[in-house]
C-alpha atoms as an extended CHARMM CRD file, in Angstrom:
* protein
*
       222  EXT
         1         1  MET       CA             22.5220000000      -27.8750000000      -46.1170000000  PROA      1               0.0000000000
         2         2  LEU       CA             23.4380000000      -29.7770000000      -42.7880000000  PROA      2               0.0000000000
         3         3  LYS       CA             26.2010000000      -31.1090000000      -44.2950000000  PROA      3               0.0000000000
         4         4  THR       CA             27.4950000000      -27.6270000000      -44.8210000000  PROA      4               0.0000000000
         5         5  LEU       CA             28.3920000000      -26.9880000000      -41.0310000000  PROA      5               0.0000000000
         6         6  THR       CA             31.4570000000      -27.5040000000      -39.4380000000  PROA      6               0.0000000000
         7         7  GLU       CA             32.7710000000      -31.0850000000      -37.5720000000  PROA      7               0.0000000000
         8         8  THR       CA             32.0060000000      -28.9340000000      -34.4180000000  PROA      8               0.0000000000
         9         9  GLN       CA             28.4460000000      -27.8480000000      -35.3460000000  PROA      9               0.0000000000
        10        10  LYS       CA             27.1240000000      -31.4430000000      -36.1900000000  PROA      10              0.0000000000
        11        11  SER       CA             27.5560000000      -32.5810000000      -32.9750000000  PROA      11              0.0000000000
        12        12  ASN       CA             24.9490000000      -30.0750000000      -32.2990000000  PROA      12              0.0000000000
        13        13  TRP       CA             22.7530000000      -29.4460000000      -35.6690000000  PROA      13              0.0000000000
        14        14  LYS       CA             19.6530000000      -28.8280000000      -34.1380000000  PROA      14              0.0000000000
        15        15  GLU       CA             20.7590000000      -25.3910000000      -32.8390000000  PROA      15              0.0000000000
        16        16  SER       CA             21.3140000000      -24.7840000000      -36.6160000000  PROA      16              0.0000000000
        17        17  LEU       CA             18.1110000000      -25.1540000000      -38.0000000000  PROA      17              0.0000000000
        18        18  ASN       CA             17.3100000000      -21.6940000000      -37.6740000000  PROA      18              0.0000000000
        19        19  LYS       CA             19.8050000000      -20.6850000000      -39.3870000000  PROA      19              0.0000000000
        20        20  LEU       CA             19.3260000000      -23.1630000000      -42.1510000000  PROA      20              0.0000000000
        21        21  THR       CA             15.2910000000      -22.5570000000      -42.9370000000  PROA      21              0.0000000000
        22        22  PHE       CA             16.1720000000      -18.7040000000      -43.2590000000  PROA      22              0.0000000000
        23        23  ALA       CA             18.7000000000      -19.0750000000      -45.5660000000  PROA      23              0.0000000000
        24        24  TYR       CA             16.5130000000      -21.7630000000      -47.5030000000  PROA      24              0.0000000000
        25        25  ASN       CA             13.5440000000      -19.4320000000      -47.1340000000  PROA      25              0.0000000000
        26        26  SER       CA             15.6230000000      -16.3940000000      -48.4660000000  PROA      26              0.0000000000
        27        27  THR       CA             17.0270000000      -18.6260000000      -51.7960000000  PROA      27              0.0000000000
        28        28  ARG       CA             15.3370000000      -18.1440000000      -54.9800000000  PROA      28              0.0000000000
        29        29  CYS       CA             13.3790000000      -21.1800000000      -55.9770000000  PROA      29              0.0000000000
        30        30  LYS       CA             14.4550000000      -22.6080000000      -59.5600000000  PROA      30              0.0000000000
        31        31  VAL       CA             10.8590000000      -23.5980000000      -60.5160000000  PROA      31              0.0000000000
        32        32  THR       CA              8.9610000000      -20.5240000000      -59.1180000000  PROA      32              0.0000000000
        33        33  GLY       CA             11.6780000000      -18.4380000000      -59.7720000000  PROA      33              0.0000000000
        34        34  PHE       CA             10.9440000000      -16.2060000000      -56.3350000000  PROA      34              0.0000000000
        35        35  SER       CA             12.0770000000      -17.1570000000      -52.7900000000  PROA      35              0.0000000000
        36        36  PRO       CA              9.6240000000      -18.8910000000      -50.2550000000  PROA      36              0.0000000000
        37        37  PHE       CA              9.9100000000      -15.3940000000      -48.1700000000  PROA      37              0.0000000000
        38        38  TYR       CA              9.1920000000      -13.2530000000      -51.4500000000  PROA      38              0.0000000000
        39        39  LEU       CA              6.0560000000      -15.1330000000      -51.6630000000  PROA      39              0.0000000000
        40        40  LEU       CA              4.5160000000      -15.1750000000      -47.9740000000  PROA      40              0.0000000000
        41        41  PHE       CA              5.7700000000      -11.4120000000      -47.2510000000  PROA      41              0.0000000000
        42        42  GLY       CA              5.8920000000       -9.8930000000      -50.8440000000  PROA      42              0.0000000000
        43        43  GLN       CA              9.2970000000       -8.5850000000      -50.1170000000  PROA      43              0.0000000000
        44        44  SER       CA             12.9520000000       -9.7340000000      -50.1790000000  PROA      44              0.0000000000
        45        45  PRO       CA             13.9980000000      -10.1450000000      -47.0040000000  PROA      45              0.0000000000
        46        46  ARG       CA             16.9950000000       -7.8250000000      -45.2010000000  PROA      46              0.0000000000
        47        47  LEU       CA             19.9780000000       -9.8150000000      -44.7860000000  PROA      47              0.0000000000
        48        48  PRO       CA             22.9790000000       -9.0560000000      -42.3510000000  PROA      48              0.0000000000
        49        49  VAL       CA             25.0080000000       -7.9470000000      -45.7790000000  PROA      49              0.0000000000
        50        50  ASP       CA             22.2100000000       -5.4480000000      -46.5390000000  PROA      50              0.0000000000
        51        51  LEU       CA             23.2570000000       -3.7620000000      -43.3910000000  PROA      51              0.0000000000
        52        52  LEU       CA             26.4070000000       -4.2580000000      -43.7920000000  PROA      52              0.0000000000
        53        53  PHE       CA             26.5120000000       -1.6650000000      -46.9190000000  PROA      53              0.0000000000
        54        54  GLY       CA             23.6300000000        0.5590000000      -46.0780000000  PROA      54              0.0000000000
        55        55  LEU       CA             21.2760000000       -0.9240000000      -48.2600000000  PROA      55              0.0000000000
        56        56  MET       CA             17.8350000000        0.3470000000      -47.9360000000  PROA      56              0.0000000000
        57        57  PRO       CA             14.5900000000       -0.8740000000      -49.4430000000  PROA      57              0.0000000000
        58        58  GLU       CA             13.3100000000        1.5170000000      -52.4420000000  PROA      58              0.0000000000
        59        59  GLY       CA             10.0170000000        2.7360000000      -53.2690000000  PROA      59              0.0000000000
        60        60  GLY       CA              9.2050000000        3.3470000000      -49.2900000000  PROA      60              0.0000000000
        61        61  THR       CA              5.8680000000        5.1680000000      -48.6050000000  PROA      61              0.0000000000
        62        62  GLU       CA              4.2200000000        6.2820000000      -45.6850000000  PROA      62              0.0000000000
        63        63  ASP       CA              0.3810000000        6.1810000000      -46.7170000000  PROA      63              0.0000000000
        64        64  HSD       CA             -0.9050000000        2.5210000000      -45.6640000000  PROA      64              0.0000000000
        65        65  LYS       CA             -3.6880000000        2.4820000000      -48.2620000000  PROA      65              0.0000000000
        66        66  GLU       CA             -1.2720000000        3.0830000000      -50.6590000000  PROA      66              0.0000000000
        67        67  TYR       CA              1.2660000000        0.4540000000      -49.2670000000  PROA      67              0.0000000000
        68        68  VAL       CA             -1.8010000000       -1.9760000000      -49.1270000000  PROA      68              0.0000000000
        69        69  LYS       CA             -2.3610000000       -1.2870000000      -52.9040000000  PROA      69              0.0000000000
        70        70  ARG       CA              1.1110000000       -1.7650000000      -54.3460000000  PROA      70              0.0000000000
        71        71  TRP       CA              2.0310000000       -4.8140000000      -52.0260000000  PROA      71              0.0000000000
        72        72  SER       CA             -1.3900000000       -6.5890000000      -53.2200000000  PROA      72              0.0000000000
        73        73  GLN       CA             -0.3940000000       -5.7130000000      -56.8830000000  PROA      73              0.0000000000
        74        74  GLY       CA              2.9450000000       -7.0460000000      -56.4130000000  PROA      74              0.0000000000
        75        75  MET       CA              1.8280000000      -10.2110000000      -54.8390000000  PROA      75              0.0000000000
        76        76  ARG       CA             -0.6230000000      -10.6470000000      -57.5910000000  PROA      76              0.0000000000
        77        77  GLU       CA              1.8020000000      -10.4450000000      -60.2630000000  PROA      77              0.0000000000
        78        78  ALA       CA              4.1070000000      -13.1130000000      -58.4820000000  PROA      78              0.0000000000
        79        79  TYR       CA              1.5530000000      -15.5370000000      -57.5910000000  PROA      79              0.0000000000
        80        80  GLU       CA              1.0630000000      -15.3600000000      -61.4400000000  PROA      80              0.0000000000
        81        81  ILE       CA              4.5690000000      -15.4730000000      -62.7290000000  PROA      81              0.0000000000
        82        82  ALA       CA              5.1210000000      -18.6540000000      -60.4530000000  PROA      82              0.0000000000
        83        83  ARG       CA              2.3710000000      -20.2880000000      -61.3810000000  PROA      83              0.0000000000
        84        84  GLU       CA              3.2100000000      -20.0320000000      -65.2020000000  PROA      84              0.0000000000
        85        85  ASN       CA              7.2340000000      -20.9420000000      -64.2530000000  PROA      85              0.0000000000
        86        86  SER       CA              5.7810000000      -24.0490000000      -61.8670000000  PROA      86              0.0000000000
        87        87  LYS       CA              3.8100000000      -25.2080000000      -65.0780000000  PROA      87              0.0000000000
        88        88  LYS       CA              6.7280000000      -24.5200000000      -67.5190000000  PROA      88              0.0000000000
        89        89  VAL       CA              8.5750000000      -27.0540000000      -65.1010000000  PROA      89              0.0000000000
        90        90  ALA       CA              5.8470000000      -29.6720000000      -64.8170000000  PROA      90              0.0000000000
        91        91  GLU       CA              5.1340000000      -30.0360000000      -68.6970000000  PROA      91              0.0000000000
        92        92  ARG       CA              8.8890000000      -30.2900000000      -69.2010000000  PROA      92              0.0000000000
        93        93  ASN       CA              9.8910000000      -32.8190000000      -66.5470000000  PROA      93              0.0000000000
        94        94  LYS       CA              6.4620000000      -34.7990000000      -68.0320000000  PROA      94              0.0000000000
        95        95  ARG       CA              7.9740000000      -34.6610000000      -71.7890000000  PROA      95              0.0000000000
        96        96  ASN       CA             11.3020000000      -35.7090000000      -70.1870000000  PROA      96              0.0000000000
        97        97  TYR       CA              9.2580000000      -38.7030000000      -68.1700000000  PROA      97              0.0000000000
        98        98  GLU       CA              7.5220000000      -39.5970000000      -71.2850000000  PROA      98              0.0000000000
        99        99  GLY       CA             10.8530000000      -39.7540000000      -73.5820000000  PROA      99              0.0000000000
       100       100  LYS       CA             12.8190000000      -41.9990000000      -71.3280000000  PROA      100             0.0000000000
       101       101  VAL       CA              9.4480000000      -44.5640000000      -70.1880000000  PROA      101             0.0000000000
       102       102  ARG       CA              9.3890000000      -47.2940000000      -73.0100000000  PROA      102             0.0000000000
       103       103  SER       CA              6.7090000000      -49.7760000000      -70.7380000000  PROA      103             0.0000000000
       104       104  LEU       CA              5.3690000000      -52.8220000000      -72.2030000000  PROA      104             0.0000000000
       105       105  VAL       CA              1.7800000000      -53.0880000000      -72.7290000000  PROA      105             0.0000000000
       106       106  LEU       CA              0.4360000000      -55.9260000000      -69.8840000000  PROA      106             0.0000000000
       107       107  HSD       CA             -2.2130000000      -58.0590000000      -70.7690000000  PROA      107             0.0000000000
       108       108  PRO       CA             -4.6320000000      -60.9470000000      -68.5780000000  PROA      108             0.0000000000
       109       109  VAL       CA             -2.7580000000      -64.0940000000      -67.7340000000  PROA      109             0.0000000000
       110       110  ASP       CA              0.7070000000      -62.2220000000      -68.1450000000  PROA      110             0.0000000000
       111       111  ARG       CA              3.1000000000      -63.4320000000      -65.2930000000  PROA      111             0.0000000000
       112       112  VAL       CA              5.0080000000      -60.2730000000      -63.5380000000  PROA      112             0.0000000000
       113       113  LEU       CA              6.7240000000      -59.7870000000      -60.6210000000  PROA      113             0.0000000000
       114       114  VAL       CA              6.0130000000      -57.5080000000      -57.9060000000  PROA      114             0.0000000000
       115       115  ARG       CA              7.7990000000      -55.0810000000      -56.5790000000  PROA      115             0.0000000000
       116       116  ASN       CA              9.0340000000      -55.7030000000      -52.6300000000  PROA      116             0.0000000000
       117       117  LEU       CA              7.5410000000      -52.4440000000      -50.6480000000  PROA      117             0.0000000000
       118       118  THR       CA              8.0150000000      -54.2400000000      -47.7310000000  PROA      118             0.0000000000
       119       119  PRO       CA             10.1450000000      -52.2140000000      -44.9840000000  PROA      119             0.0000000000
       120       120  ARG       CA             12.8410000000      -54.9230000000      -43.6340000000  PROA      120             0.0000000000
       121       121  GLY       CA             15.3670000000      -54.8250000000      -40.9250000000  PROA      121             0.0000000000
       122       122  GLY       CA             19.0120000000      -54.6860000000      -41.7970000000  PROA      122             0.0000000000
       123       123  THR       CA             20.5050000000      -53.0700000000      -44.7300000000  PROA      123             0.0000000000
       124       124  GLY       CA             18.5200000000      -51.8690000000      -47.8520000000  PROA      124             0.0000000000
       125       125  LYS       CA             20.9330000000      -52.5480000000      -50.3870000000  PROA      125             0.0000000000
       126       126  LEU       CA             20.5050000000      -56.7980000000      -49.7220000000  PROA      126             0.0000000000
       127       127  GLN       CA             16.9600000000      -56.8660000000      -49.7460000000  PROA      127             0.0000000000
       128       128  ASN       CA             15.0230000000      -58.3540000000      -52.6860000000  PROA      128             0.0000000000
       129       129  HSD       CA             14.1560000000      -55.6660000000      -55.3370000000  PROA      129             0.0000000000
       130       130  TRP       CA             11.0890000000      -57.8350000000      -55.8970000000  PROA      130             0.0000000000
       131       131  GLU       CA              9.0350000000      -60.1860000000      -54.0640000000  PROA      131             0.0000000000
       132       132  ASP       CA              9.4480000000      -64.2280000000      -54.6150000000  PROA      132             0.0000000000
       133       133  GLU       CA              5.5520000000      -65.0870000000      -55.4730000000  PROA      133             0.0000000000
       134       134  ILE       CA              4.6970000000      -64.8340000000      -59.0550000000  PROA      134             0.0000000000
       135       135  HSD       CA              1.4530000000      -63.0480000000      -60.2730000000  PROA      135             0.0000000000
       136       136  THR       CA             -0.2370000000      -62.6480000000      -63.0430000000  PROA      136             0.0000000000
       137       137  VAL       CA             -2.3700000000      -59.6420000000      -64.7410000000  PROA      137             0.0000000000
       138       138  VAL       CA             -6.3040000000      -60.0030000000      -64.4750000000  PROA      138             0.0000000000
       139       139  CYS       CA             -6.9270000000      -56.8260000000      -65.6900000000  PROA      139             0.0000000000
       140       140  ARG       CA             -6.0690000000      -53.1380000000      -66.8980000000  PROA      140             0.0000000000
       141       141  VAL       CA             -7.6170000000      -50.5260000000      -64.6750000000  PROA      141             0.0000000000
       142       142  GLY       CA             -9.0620000000      -47.8850000000      -67.4830000000  PROA      142             0.0000000000
       143       143  GLU       CA             -8.5530000000      -47.7420000000      -71.2830000000  PROA      143             0.0000000000
       144       144  GLU       CA             -5.1350000000      -46.6230000000      -71.4910000000  PROA      144             0.0000000000
       145       145  GLY       CA             -4.1130000000      -46.2580000000      -68.0370000000  PROA      145             0.0000000000
       146       146  PRO       CA             -0.5750000000      -47.5440000000      -66.4980000000  PROA      146             0.0000000000
       147       147  VAL       CA             -2.2530000000      -49.5820000000      -63.3290000000  PROA      147             0.0000000000
       148       148  TYR       CA             -2.8520000000      -53.2260000000      -63.3980000000  PROA      148             0.0000000000
       149       149  GLU       CA             -5.0900000000      -55.6160000000      -61.1200000000  PROA      149             0.0000000000
       150       150  VAL       CA             -2.3710000000      -58.7300000000      -60.5120000000  PROA      150             0.0000000000
       151       151  LYS       CA             -3.8190000000      -61.7690000000      -58.0450000000  PROA      151             0.0000000000
       152       152  PRO       CA             -1.0220000000      -64.6690000000      -57.1850000000  PROA      152             0.0000000000
       153       153  GLU       CA             -0.4640000000      -66.8540000000      -59.7520000000  PROA      153             0.0000000000
       154       154  ARG       CA             -1.3850000000      -69.7560000000      -56.7190000000  PROA      154             0.0000000000
       155       155  GLY       CA             -4.7530000000      -68.6990000000      -56.1680000000  PROA      155             0.0000000000
       156       156  LYS       CA             -3.9940000000      -67.5260000000      -52.4940000000  PROA      156             0.0000000000
       157       157  GLY       CA             -4.2420000000      -63.9210000000      -51.0620000000  PROA      157             0.0000000000
       158       158  ARG       CA             -5.7890000000      -60.7690000000      -52.2560000000  PROA      158             0.0000000000
       159       159  SER       CA             -5.6850000000      -59.1130000000      -55.5240000000  PROA      159             0.0000000000
       160       160  LYS       CA             -3.5610000000      -56.2090000000      -55.9910000000  PROA      160             0.0000000000
       161       161  VAL       CA             -4.1970000000      -52.4600000000      -57.9700000000  PROA      161             0.0000000000
       162       162  LEU       CA             -0.4170000000      -51.3670000000      -58.6170000000  PROA      162             0.0000000000
       163       163  HSD       CA              1.3020000000      -49.2060000000      -61.1120000000  PROA      163             0.0000000000
       164       164  ARG       CA              3.1530000000      -50.4690000000      -64.1820000000  PROA      164             0.0000000000
       165       165  ASN       CA              6.4150000000      -49.2930000000      -62.7500000000  PROA      165             0.0000000000
       166       166  LEU       CA              5.9460000000      -51.5760000000      -59.7360000000  PROA      166             0.0000000000
       167       167  LEU       CA              5.7230000000      -54.6500000000      -62.1260000000  PROA      167             0.0000000000
       168       168  LEU       CA              8.0410000000      -56.8320000000      -64.0490000000  PROA      168             0.0000000000
       169       169  PRO       CA              6.9790000000      -59.6060000000      -66.8130000000  PROA      169             0.0000000000
       170       170  CYS       CA              8.3040000000      -62.7050000000      -66.2140000000  PROA      170             0.0000000000
       171       171  ASP       CA              7.1850000000      -65.3050000000      -68.4910000000  PROA      171             0.0000000000
       172       172  TYR       CA             10.4920000000      -66.6580000000      -68.8300000000  PROA      172             0.0000000000
       173       173  LEU       CA             10.3260000000      -68.2370000000      -65.8220000000  PROA      173             0.0000000000
       174       174  PRO       CA              8.9440000000      -71.9390000000      -64.8880000000  PROA      174             0.0000000000
       175       175  LEU       CA              5.6180000000      -72.5610000000      -63.7520000000  PROA      175             0.0000000000
       176       176  GLU       CA              5.4020000000      -72.8480000000      -60.1860000000  PROA      176             0.0000000000
       177       177  LEU       CA              2.3210000000      -75.2640000000      -60.5990000000  PROA      177             0.0000000000
       178       178  GLU       CA              4.4280000000      -78.1550000000      -63.0190000000  PROA      178             0.0000000000
       179       179  LEU       CA              7.2130000000      -77.7940000000      -59.9800000000  PROA      179             0.0000000000
       180       180  GLN       CA              4.8910000000      -78.2700000000      -57.4220000000  PROA      180             0.0000000000
       181       181  SER       CA              2.4850000000      -81.1270000000      -59.0230000000  PROA      181             0.0000000000
       182       182  GLN       CA              5.9060000000      -83.4540000000      -59.3250000000  PROA      182             0.0000000000
       183       183  PRO       CA              6.0710000000      -85.3000000000      -55.9530000000  PROA      183             0.0000000000
       184       184  ARG       CA              9.2300000000      -84.5960000000      -54.4410000000  PROA      184             0.0000000000
       185       185  MET       CA             11.2230000000      -87.7160000000      -52.8250000000  PROA      185             0.0000000000
       186       186  LYS       CA             12.0930000000      -87.6730000000      -48.9720000000  PROA      186             0.0000000000
       187       187  ARG       CA             15.9340000000      -87.3930000000      -48.1510000000  PROA      187             0.0000000000
       188       188  ASN       CA             16.2590000000      -90.4060000000      -47.0440000000  PROA      188             0.0000000000
       189       189  GLN       CA             15.0560000000      -91.7510000000      -50.2560000000  PROA      189             0.0000000000
       190       190  GLU       CA             16.8570000000      -89.6650000000      -52.7420000000  PROA      190             0.0000000000
       191       191  ASN       CA             20.2870000000      -91.8800000000      -51.6050000000  PROA      191             0.0000000000
       192       192  GLN       CA             18.5330000000      -95.1300000000      -51.0420000000  PROA      192             0.0000000000
       193       193  PRO       CA             19.3580000000      -98.0020000000      -53.6440000000  PROA      193             0.0000000000
       194       194  PRO       CA             16.3740000000      -99.6520000000      -55.4120000000  PROA      194             0.0000000000
       195       195  LEU       CA             17.2220000000     -103.2290000000      -53.7430000000  PROA      195             0.0000000000
       196       196  LYS       CA             13.3110000000     -104.4020000000      -54.6920000000  PROA      196             0.0000000000
       197       197  GLY       CA             14.7800000000     -104.7730000000      -58.1720000000  PROA      197             0.0000000000
       198       198  MET       CA             18.0280000000     -105.9070000000      -57.2070000000  PROA      198             0.0000000000
       199       199  ILE       CA             17.1350000000     -108.9130000000      -55.6980000000  PROA      199             0.0000000000
       200       200  LEU       CA             14.2610000000     -109.3740000000      -58.5180000000  PROA      200             0.0000000000
       201       201  VAL       CA             17.1150000000     -109.9840000000      -60.6800000000  PROA      201             0.0000000000
       202       202  GLN       CA             19.3640000000     -111.8460000000      -58.9160000000  PROA      202             0.0000000000
       203       203  ARG       CA             16.0480000000     -114.4300000000      -58.3860000000  PROA      203             0.0000000000
       204       204  LYS       CA             15.7630000000     -114.4860000000      -61.5930000000  PROA      204             0.0000000000
       205       205  MET       CA             19.2460000000     -115.3880000000      -62.3740000000  PROA      205             0.0000000000
       206       206  MET       CA             19.2900000000     -117.6840000000      -59.8190000000  PROA      206             0.0000000000
       207       207  LYS       CA             16.3010000000     -119.5100000000      -61.6530000000  PROA      207             0.0000000000
       208       208  SER       CA             17.8660000000     -119.1940000000      -64.9450000000  PROA      208             0.0000000000
       209       209  VAL       CA             21.3980000000     -120.7990000000      -63.2660000000  PROA      209             0.0000000000
       210       210  ALA       CA             19.3000000000     -123.8150000000      -61.9600000000  PROA      210             0.0000000000
       211       211  THR       CA             17.6550000000     -124.3390000000      -65.0490000000  PROA      211             0.0000000000
       212       212  ILE       CA             20.7360000000     -124.5110000000      -66.7670000000  PROA      212             0.0000000000
       213       213  THR       CA             22.2610000000     -126.9030000000      -64.3350000000  PROA      213             0.0000000000
       214       214  TYR       CA             19.1660000000     -129.2520000000      -64.3430000000  PROA      214             0.0000000000
       215       215  LEU       CA             19.3510000000     -129.2390000000      -68.4180000000  PROA      215             0.0000000000
       216       216  GLY       CA             22.7830000000     -129.9080000000      -67.9210000000  PROA      216             0.0000000000
       217       217  SER       CA             22.8830000000     -133.0500000000      -65.7870000000  PROA      217             0.0000000000
       218       218  SER       CA             19.5620000000     -134.6090000000      -67.5590000000  PROA      218             0.0000000000
       219       219  ILE       CA             21.7070000000     -134.4370000000      -71.0090000000  PROA      219             0.0000000000
       220       220  SER       CA             24.8020000000     -136.4620000000      -69.2730000000  PROA      220             0.0000000000
       221       221  ASN       CA             22.5080000000     -138.7970000000      -68.0220000000  PROA      221             0.0000000000
       222       222  LEU       CA             21.6010000000     -139.3870000000      -71.5640000000  PROA      222             0.0000000000
């Protein structure tokens, strides 16, 4: 609603909060079917447009007991209707959610990624959606519940109990344990040629040449 303010009013948007709050409380809610003002006071607010056209509330009475009786009855009816409407909307939203969700049931030892919920600095568009460390499923909390207990695959760190929506299966990723077990060569050794092997080959070649030379000289002397 603050976007509806003019450019001059946006600089001092705090001064318009009382008007926007009154407009919000006077608007009919789609879920309950009533405005927050009506559910709190039992009647609709008198707006400036009502005074402009001379519209007066109907059913006025001077008897206080009669007013209280009529007001309490109207409030009970309004609350009952609002409760039924809220229940219907909640059931409809549940059906829509369950119709779109196609969750895969996880099993113990399954490898998953955990949603990155840690607030970080900078723009949110550049943040990783999933944590770097891979977790494994320990067990399912409940027989048919969507909650799982997971632990880090490396074994370091505590276990977490998370909803299925925060887990992403990643069995296709390479195992980190296999990568860690392989010895990593130092940077200066990666580009260094195998000098020892070359020296041994050269020595063997020199011995072979010397042997051939010796045999050749022996044959010529004969």
